[in-house]
mmCIF file with all atom_site columns, C-alpha atoms in Angstrom:
data_model
loop_
_atom_site.group_PDB
_atom_site.id
_atom_site.type_symbol
_atom_site.label_atom_id
_atom_site.label_alt_id
_atom_site.label_comp_id
_atom_site.label_asym_id
_atom_site.label_entity_id
_atom_site.label_seq_id
_atom_site.pdbx_PDB_ins_code
_atom_site.Cartn_x
_atom_site.Cartn_y
_atom_site.Cartn_z
_atom_site.occupancy
_atom_site.B_iso_or_equiv
_atom_site.pdbx_formal_charge
_atom_site.auth_seq_id
_atom_site.auth_comp_id
_atom_site.auth_asym_id
_atom_site.auth_atom_id
_atom_site.pdbx_PDB_model_num
ATOM 1   C CA . MET A 1 1   ? -32.908 14.942  -16.669 1.00 80.00 ? 1   MET A CA 1
ATOM 2   C CA . LYS A 1 2   ? -29.531 16.547  -16.266 1.00 87.00 ? 2   LYS A CA 1
ATOM 3   C CA . THR A 1 3   ? -26.374 14.877  -15.003 1.00 87.00 ? 3   THR A CA 1
ATOM 4   C CA . TYR A 1 4   ? -25.006 16.516  -11.885 1.00 88.00 ? 4   TYR A CA 1
ATOM 5   C CA . MET A 1 5   ? -21.382 17.629  -12.128 1.00 90.00 ? 5   MET A CA 1
ATOM 6   C CA . ALA A 1 6   ? -19.590 18.554  -8.917  1.00 91.00 ? 6   ALA A CA 1
ATOM 7   C CA . LYS A 1 7   ? -17.600 21.762  -8.748  1.00 90.00 ? 7   LYS A CA 1
ATOM 8   C CA . THR A 1 8   ? -14.255 22.156  -7.018  1.00 85.00 ? 8   THR A CA 1
ATOM 9   C CA . GLY A 1 9   ? -15.483 24.287  -4.110  1.00 84.00 ? 9   GLY A CA 1
ATOM 10  C CA . GLU A 1 10  ? -18.520 22.134  -3.352  1.00 87.00 ? 10  GLU A CA 1
ATOM 11  C CA . VAL A 1 11  ? -16.683 18.971  -2.336  1.00 88.00 ? 11  VAL A CA 1
ATOM 12  C CA . GLU A 1 12  ? -15.833 18.483  1.336   1.00 89.00 ? 12  GLU A CA 1
ATOM 13  C CA . GLY A 1 13  ? -13.028 15.986  1.827   1.00 89.00 ? 13  GLY A CA 1
ATOM 14  C CA . LYS A 1 14  ? -12.953 13.517  4.713   1.00 94.00 ? 14  LYS A CA 1
ATOM 15  C CA . TRP A 1 15  ? -9.907  11.914  6.293   1.00 97.00 ? 15  TRP A CA 1
ATOM 16  C CA . TYR A 1 16  ? -9.686  8.157   6.649   1.00 97.00 ? 16  TYR A CA 1
ATOM 17  C CA . ILE A 1 17  ? -7.138  6.020   8.455   1.00 97.00 ? 17  ILE A CA 1
ATOM 18  C CA . VAL A 1 18  ? -6.296  2.498   7.273   1.00 96.00 ? 18  VAL A CA 1
ATOM 19  C CA . ASP A 1 19  ? -4.293  -0.093  9.181   1.00 96.00 ? 19  ASP A CA 1
ATOM 20  C CA . ALA A 1 20  ? -2.180  -2.064  6.686   1.00 95.00 ? 20  ALA A CA 1
ATOM 21  C CA . THR A 1 21  ? -1.391  -4.950  9.033   1.00 94.00 ? 21  THR A CA 1
ATOM 22  C CA . ASN A 1 22  ? -1.766  -8.304  7.241   1.00 93.00 ? 22  ASN A CA 1
ATOM 23  C CA . ILE A 1 23  ? -3.495  -6.864  4.154   1.00 95.00 ? 23  ILE A CA 1
ATOM 24  C CA . ALA A 1 24  ? -2.312  -7.850  0.674   1.00 95.00 ? 24  ALA A CA 1
ATOM 25  C CA . LEU A 1 25  ? -0.479  -5.013  -1.070  1.00 94.00 ? 25  LEU A CA 1
ATOM 26  C CA . GLY A 1 26  ? -2.489  -4.961  -4.303  1.00 94.00 ? 26  GLY A CA 1
ATOM 27  C CA . ARG A 1 27  ? -5.866  -5.169  -2.588  1.00 95.00 ? 27  ARG A CA 1
ATOM 28  C CA . LEU A 1 28  ? -4.945  -2.338  -0.220  1.00 96.00 ? 28  LEU A CA 1
ATOM 29  C CA . ALA A 1 29  ? -3.617  -0.190  -3.059  1.00 96.00 ? 29  ALA A CA 1
ATOM 30  C CA . SER A 1 30  ? -6.711  -0.632  -5.223  1.00 96.00 ? 30  SER A CA 1
ATOM 31  C CA . CYS A 1 31  ? -9.087  0.229   -2.367  1.00 96.00 ? 31  CYS A CA 1
ATOM 32  C CA . VAL A 1 32  ? -7.042  3.297   -1.390  1.00 97.00 ? 32  VAL A CA 1
ATOM 33  C CA . ALA A 1 33  ? -6.796  4.451   -5.020  1.00 97.00 ? 33  ALA A CA 1
ATOM 34  C CA . LYS A 1 34  ? -10.581 4.234   -5.312  1.00 96.00 ? 34  LYS A CA 1
ATOM 35  C CA . ILE A 1 35  ? -11.000 6.431   -2.221  1.00 96.00 ? 35  ILE A CA 1
ATOM 36  C CA . LEU A 1 36  ? -8.385  8.957   -3.392  1.00 96.00 ? 36  LEU A CA 1
ATOM 37  C CA . ARG A 1 37  ? -10.091 9.178   -6.773  1.00 95.00 ? 37  ARG A CA 1
ATOM 38  C CA . GLY A 1 38  ? -13.517 9.627   -5.167  1.00 94.00 ? 38  GLY A CA 1
ATOM 39  C CA . LYS A 1 39  ? -15.247 6.668   -6.785  1.00 94.00 ? 39  LYS A CA 1
ATOM 40  C CA . ASN A 1 40  ? -16.838 5.717   -3.467  1.00 91.00 ? 40  ASN A CA 1
ATOM 41  C CA . ASN A 1 41  ? -18.518 9.144   -3.345  1.00 90.00 ? 41  ASN A CA 1
ATOM 42  C CA . PRO A 1 42  ? -21.949 9.631   -4.963  1.00 90.00 ? 42  PRO A CA 1
ATOM 43  C CA . LEU A 1 43  ? -20.737 13.054  -6.202  1.00 90.00 ? 43  LEU A CA 1
ATOM 44  C CA . PHE A 1 44  ? -17.971 11.464  -8.303  1.00 92.00 ? 44  PHE A CA 1
ATOM 45  C CA . THR A 1 45  ? -17.074 13.581  -11.305 1.00 93.00 ? 45  THR A CA 1
ATOM 46  C CA . PRO A 1 46  ? -14.173 12.435  -13.524 1.00 92.00 ? 46  PRO A CA 1
ATOM 47  C CA . HIS A 1 47  ? -12.650 15.886  -14.071 1.00 92.00 ? 47  HIS A CA 1
ATOM 48  C CA . VAL A 1 48  ? -12.951 17.166  -10.455 1.00 93.00 ? 48  VAL A CA 1
ATOM 49  C CA . ASP A 1 49  ? -11.057 16.040  -7.375  1.00 93.00 ? 49  ASP A CA 1
ATOM 50  C CA . THR A 1 50  ? -13.888 14.504  -5.339  1.00 93.00 ? 50  THR A CA 1
ATOM 51  C CA . GLY A 1 51  ? -11.687 12.121  -3.352  1.00 93.00 ? 51  GLY A CA 1
ATOM 52  C CA . ASP A 1 52  ? -10.839 11.964  0.324   1.00 95.00 ? 52  ASP A CA 1
ATOM 53  C CA . SER A 1 53  ? -7.516  11.939  2.172   1.00 97.00 ? 53  SER A CA 1
ATOM 54  C CA . VAL A 1 54  ? -6.119  8.606   3.367   1.00 97.00 ? 54  VAL A CA 1
ATOM 55  C CA . ILE A 1 55  ? -3.602  7.874   6.122   1.00 98.00 ? 55  ILE A CA 1
ATOM 56  C CA . ILE A 1 56  ? -2.024  4.410   6.055   1.00 97.00 ? 56  ILE A CA 1
ATOM 57  C CA . ILE A 1 57  ? -0.317  3.190   9.228   1.00 96.00 ? 57  ILE A CA 1
ATOM 58  C CA . ASN A 1 58  ? 1.780   0.063   9.879   1.00 95.00 ? 58  ASN A CA 1
ATOM 59  C CA . ALA A 1 59  ? 3.111   -0.007  6.325   1.00 94.00 ? 59  ALA A CA 1
ATOM 60  C CA . ASP A 1 60  ? 5.942   -2.321  7.366   1.00 92.00 ? 60  ASP A CA 1
ATOM 61  C CA . ASN A 1 61  ? 3.417   -5.097  8.156   1.00 93.00 ? 61  ASN A CA 1
ATOM 62  C CA . ILE A 1 62  ? 2.056   -5.314  4.606   1.00 93.00 ? 62  ILE A CA 1
ATOM 63  C CA . LEU A 1 63  ? 1.452   -8.804  3.240   1.00 91.00 ? 63  LEU A CA 1
ATOM 64  C CA . LEU A 1 64  ? 2.509   -10.362 -0.040  1.00 90.00 ? 64  LEU A CA 1
ATOM 65  C CA . THR A 1 65  ? 1.265   -13.753 -1.155  1.00 90.00 ? 65  THR A CA 1
ATOM 66  C CA . GLY A 1 66  ? 3.404   -16.505 -2.620  1.00 91.00 ? 66  GLY A CA 1
ATOM 67  C CA . LYS A 1 67  ? 7.139   -15.994 -3.209  1.00 93.00 ? 67  LYS A CA 1
ATOM 68  C CA . LYS A 1 68  ? 6.794   -12.360 -4.215  1.00 91.00 ? 68  LYS A CA 1
ATOM 69  C CA . LYS A 1 69  ? 8.936   -11.202 -1.294  1.00 89.00 ? 69  LYS A CA 1
ATOM 70  C CA . GLN A 1 70  ? 11.990  -12.825 -2.901  1.00 91.00 ? 70  GLN A CA 1
ATOM 71  C CA . GLN A 1 71  ? 10.968  -12.637 -6.580  1.00 93.00 ? 71  GLN A CA 1
ATOM 72  C CA . LYS A 1 72  ? 9.394   -9.166  -6.944  1.00 92.00 ? 72  LYS A CA 1
ATOM 73  C CA . PHE A 1 73  ? 11.636  -6.320  -8.098  1.00 95.00 ? 73  PHE A CA 1
ATOM 74  C CA . TYR A 1 74  ? 11.173  -2.570  -8.372  1.00 93.00 ? 74  TYR A CA 1
ATOM 75  C CA . TYR A 1 75  ? 12.882  -0.946  -11.319 1.00 95.00 ? 75  TYR A CA 1
ATOM 76  C CA . ARG A 1 76  ? 13.954  2.638   -11.920 1.00 94.00 ? 76  ARG A CA 1
ATOM 77  C CA . HIS A 1 77  ? 16.109  4.262   -14.555 1.00 97.00 ? 77  HIS A CA 1
ATOM 78  C CA . THR A 1 78  ? 18.730  6.957   -13.974 1.00 97.00 ? 78  THR A CA 1
ATOM 79  C CA . GLY A 1 79  ? 18.343  8.421   -17.442 1.00 96.00 ? 79  GLY A CA 1
ATOM 80  C CA . TYR A 1 80  ? 21.827  7.392   -18.572 1.00 98.00 ? 80  TYR A CA 1
ATOM 81  C CA . LEU A 1 81  ? 22.635  4.527   -20.918 1.00 97.00 ? 81  LEU A CA 1
ATOM 82  C CA . GLY A 1 82  ? 22.596  1.246   -19.035 1.00 96.00 ? 82  GLY A CA 1
ATOM 83  C CA . GLY A 1 83  ? 21.183  3.008   -15.986 1.00 97.00 ? 83  GLY A CA 1
ATOM 84  C CA . LEU A 1 84  ? 18.488  0.506   -15.065 1.00 98.00 ? 84  LEU A CA 1
ATOM 85  C CA . LYS A 1 85  ? 18.505  -0.045  -11.293 1.00 97.00 ? 85  LYS A CA 1
ATOM 86  C CA . SER A 1 86  ? 16.591  -2.851  -9.608  1.00 96.00 ? 86  SER A CA 1
ATOM 87  C CA . THR A 1 87  ? 15.767  -3.377  -5.945  1.00 95.00 ? 87  THR A CA 1
ATOM 88  C CA . ARG A 1 88  ? 14.330  -6.542  -4.476  1.00 94.00 ? 88  ARG A CA 1
ATOM 89  C CA . TYR A 1 89  ? 11.061  -6.173  -2.574  1.00 91.00 ? 89  TYR A CA 1
ATOM 90  C CA . ASP A 1 90  ? 12.296  -7.473  0.796   1.00 90.00 ? 90  ASP A CA 1
ATOM 91  C CA . LYS A 1 91  ? 15.229  -5.018  0.777   1.00 93.00 ? 91  LYS A CA 1
ATOM 92  C CA . LEU A 1 92  ? 12.946  -2.114  -0.123  1.00 92.00 ? 92  LEU A CA 1
ATOM 93  C CA . LEU A 1 93  ? 10.481  -3.188  2.571   1.00 90.00 ? 93  LEU A CA 1
ATOM 94  C CA . SER A 1 94  ? 13.194  -3.197  5.234   1.00 90.00 ? 94  SER A CA 1
ATOM 95  C CA . THR A 1 95  ? 14.533  0.242   4.254   1.00 92.00 ? 95  THR A CA 1
ATOM 96  C CA . ASN A 1 96  ? 11.504  2.163   2.845   1.00 92.00 ? 96  ASN A CA 1
ATOM 97  C CA . ALA A 1 97  ? 8.283   0.342   3.704   1.00 89.00 ? 97  ALA A CA 1
ATOM 98  C CA . ASP A 1 98  ? 6.182   3.426   3.006   1.00 92.00 ? 98  ASP A CA 1
ATOM 99  C CA . LYS A 1 99  ? 7.599   3.724   -0.519  1.00 93.00 ? 99  LYS A CA 1
ATOM 100 C CA . VAL A 1 100 ? 6.294   0.260   -1.413  1.00 94.00 ? 100 VAL A CA 1
ATOM 101 C CA . ILE A 1 101 ? 2.682   1.284   -0.763  1.00 95.00 ? 101 ILE A CA 1
ATOM 102 C CA . MET A 1 102 ? 3.110   4.724   -2.325  1.00 96.00 ? 102 MET A CA 1
ATOM 103 C CA . LEU A 1 103 ? 4.432   3.215   -5.563  1.00 95.00 ? 103 LEU A CA 1
ATOM 104 C CA . ALA A 1 104 ? 1.582   0.699   -5.722  1.00 95.00 ? 104 ALA A CA 1
ATOM 105 C CA . VAL A 1 105 ? -1.078  3.382   -5.211  1.00 97.00 ? 105 VAL A CA 1
ATOM 106 C CA . LYS A 1 106 ? 0.589   5.889   -7.547  1.00 96.00 ? 106 LYS A CA 1
ATOM 107 C CA . ARG A 1 107 ? 0.449   3.384   -10.404 1.00 95.00 ? 107 ARG A CA 1
ATOM 108 C CA . MET A 1 108 ? -3.315  2.959   -9.895  1.00 96.00 ? 108 MET A CA 1
ATOM 109 C CA . ILE A 1 109 ? -4.330  6.612   -10.201 1.00 95.00 ? 109 ILE A CA 1
ATOM 110 C CA . PRO A 1 110 ? -4.309  8.698   -13.398 1.00 95.00 ? 110 PRO A CA 1
ATOM 111 C CA . ASP A 1 111 ? -1.034  10.100  -14.762 1.00 95.00 ? 111 ASP A CA 1
ATOM 112 C CA . THR A 1 112 ? -2.420  13.621  -15.053 1.00 95.00 ? 112 THR A CA 1
ATOM 113 C CA . VAL A 1 113 ? -2.372  16.864  -13.108 1.00 96.00 ? 113 VAL A CA 1
ATOM 114 C CA . LEU A 1 114 ? -5.514  15.721  -11.305 1.00 95.00 ? 114 LEU A CA 1
ATOM 115 C CA . GLY A 1 115 ? -3.799  12.432  -10.432 1.00 96.00 ? 115 GLY A CA 1
ATOM 116 C CA . ARG A 1 116 ? -0.888  14.298  -8.849  1.00 96.00 ? 116 ARG A CA 1
ATOM 117 C CA . VAL A 1 117 ? -3.345  16.316  -6.741  1.00 95.00 ? 117 VAL A CA 1
ATOM 118 C CA . MET A 1 118 ? -5.011  13.076  -5.641  1.00 95.00 ? 118 MET A CA 1
ATOM 119 C CA . PHE A 1 119 ? -1.686  11.468  -4.787  1.00 97.00 ? 119 PHE A CA 1
ATOM 120 C CA . ARG A 1 120 ? -0.748  14.343  -2.464  1.00 97.00 ? 120 ARG A CA 1
ATOM 121 C CA . LYS A 1 121 ? -3.654  13.341  -0.238  1.00 97.00 ? 121 LYS A CA 1
ATOM 122 C CA . LEU A 1 122 ? -2.043  9.990   0.598   1.00 97.00 ? 122 LEU A CA 1
ATOM 123 C CA . LYS A 1 123 ? 0.035   9.793   3.783   1.00 97.00 ? 123 LYS A CA 1
ATOM 124 C CA . VAL A 1 124 ? 1.894   6.576   4.633   1.00 97.00 ? 124 VAL A CA 1
ATOM 125 C CA . TYR A 1 125 ? 3.664   5.804   7.938   1.00 96.00 ? 125 TYR A CA 1
ATOM 126 C CA . THR A 1 126 ? 5.598   2.700   8.988   1.00 93.00 ? 126 THR A CA 1
ATOM 127 C CA . GLY A 1 127 ? 4.613   2.841   12.622  1.00 91.00 ? 127 GLY A CA 1
ATOM 128 C CA . ASN A 1 128 ? 1.376   3.202   14.512  1.00 93.00 ? 128 ASN A CA 1
ATOM 129 C CA . VAL A 1 129 ? 1.807   6.962   15.112  1.00 94.00 ? 129 VAL A CA 1
ATOM 130 C CA . HIS A 1 130 ? 0.851   9.740   12.695  1.00 95.00 ? 130 HIS A CA 1
ATOM 131 C CA . PRO A 1 131 ? 0.742   13.571  13.056  1.00 96.00 ? 131 PRO A CA 1
ATOM 132 C CA . HIS A 1 132 ? -2.794  14.041  11.658  1.00 95.00 ? 132 HIS A CA 1
ATOM 133 C CA . GLU A 1 133 ? -4.916  13.830  14.812  1.00 95.00 ? 133 GLU A CA 1
ATOM 134 C CA . ALA A 1 134 ? -6.198  17.401  14.271  1.00 95.00 ? 134 ALA A CA 1
ATOM 135 C CA . GLN A 1 135 ? -8.024  16.287  11.093  1.00 94.00 ? 135 GLN A CA 1
ATOM 136 C CA . LYS A 1 136 ? -10.048 13.731  13.123  1.00 95.00 ? 136 LYS A CA 1
ATOM 137 C CA . PRO A 1 137 ? -9.612  10.789  10.735  1.00 96.00 ? 137 PRO A CA 1
ATOM 138 C CA . GLU A 1 138 ? -12.217 8.039   10.723  1.00 95.00 ? 138 GLU A CA 1
ATOM 139 C CA . LEU A 1 139 ? -11.052 4.432   10.962  1.00 96.00 ? 139 LEU A CA 1
ATOM 140 C CA . LEU A 1 140 ? -11.839 2.729   7.664   1.00 94.00 ? 140 LEU A CA 1
ATOM 141 C CA . LYS A 1 141 ? -12.464 -0.996  7.566   1.00 91.00 ? 141 LYS A CA 1
ATOM 142 C CA . LEU A 1 142 ? -11.668 -2.174  4.041   1.00 87.00 ? 142 LEU A CA 1
ATOM 143 C CA . LYS A 1 143 ? -13.956 -4.746  2.408   1.00 80.00 ? 143 LYS A CA 1
ATOM 144 C CA . LEU A 1 144 ? -11.483 -7.182  0.898   1.00 75.00 ? 144 LEU A CA 1
#
């Protein structure tokens, strides 16, 4: 018995569309990260990009449980001394709702060159409209 290892040219990527309306942020991010990584594919190989592309629509209708909307913060650092910047979740959601989902998914995929390739296949839009109709995306119903 030999273990099958997929090669880069052999993998055909699909396009999926996910509606983020009333779905918890962490559950959505973990399911999308699994699809981007290719773990739902029987050809999954850890060192090859076997994942599919994902389009997330209605990012502004994402759901958070509990008091996280007022208590959750996003932190970034400018690189200078004392340069820690914090933004509350509700403010970030009102200005950049797509960034909230992108940050959650980015932190769930590997921090390698392959992870950056996977992350480029994620497209997030705040509204119901997206410019990827030519790729014929399939509607994906997440099992949460």
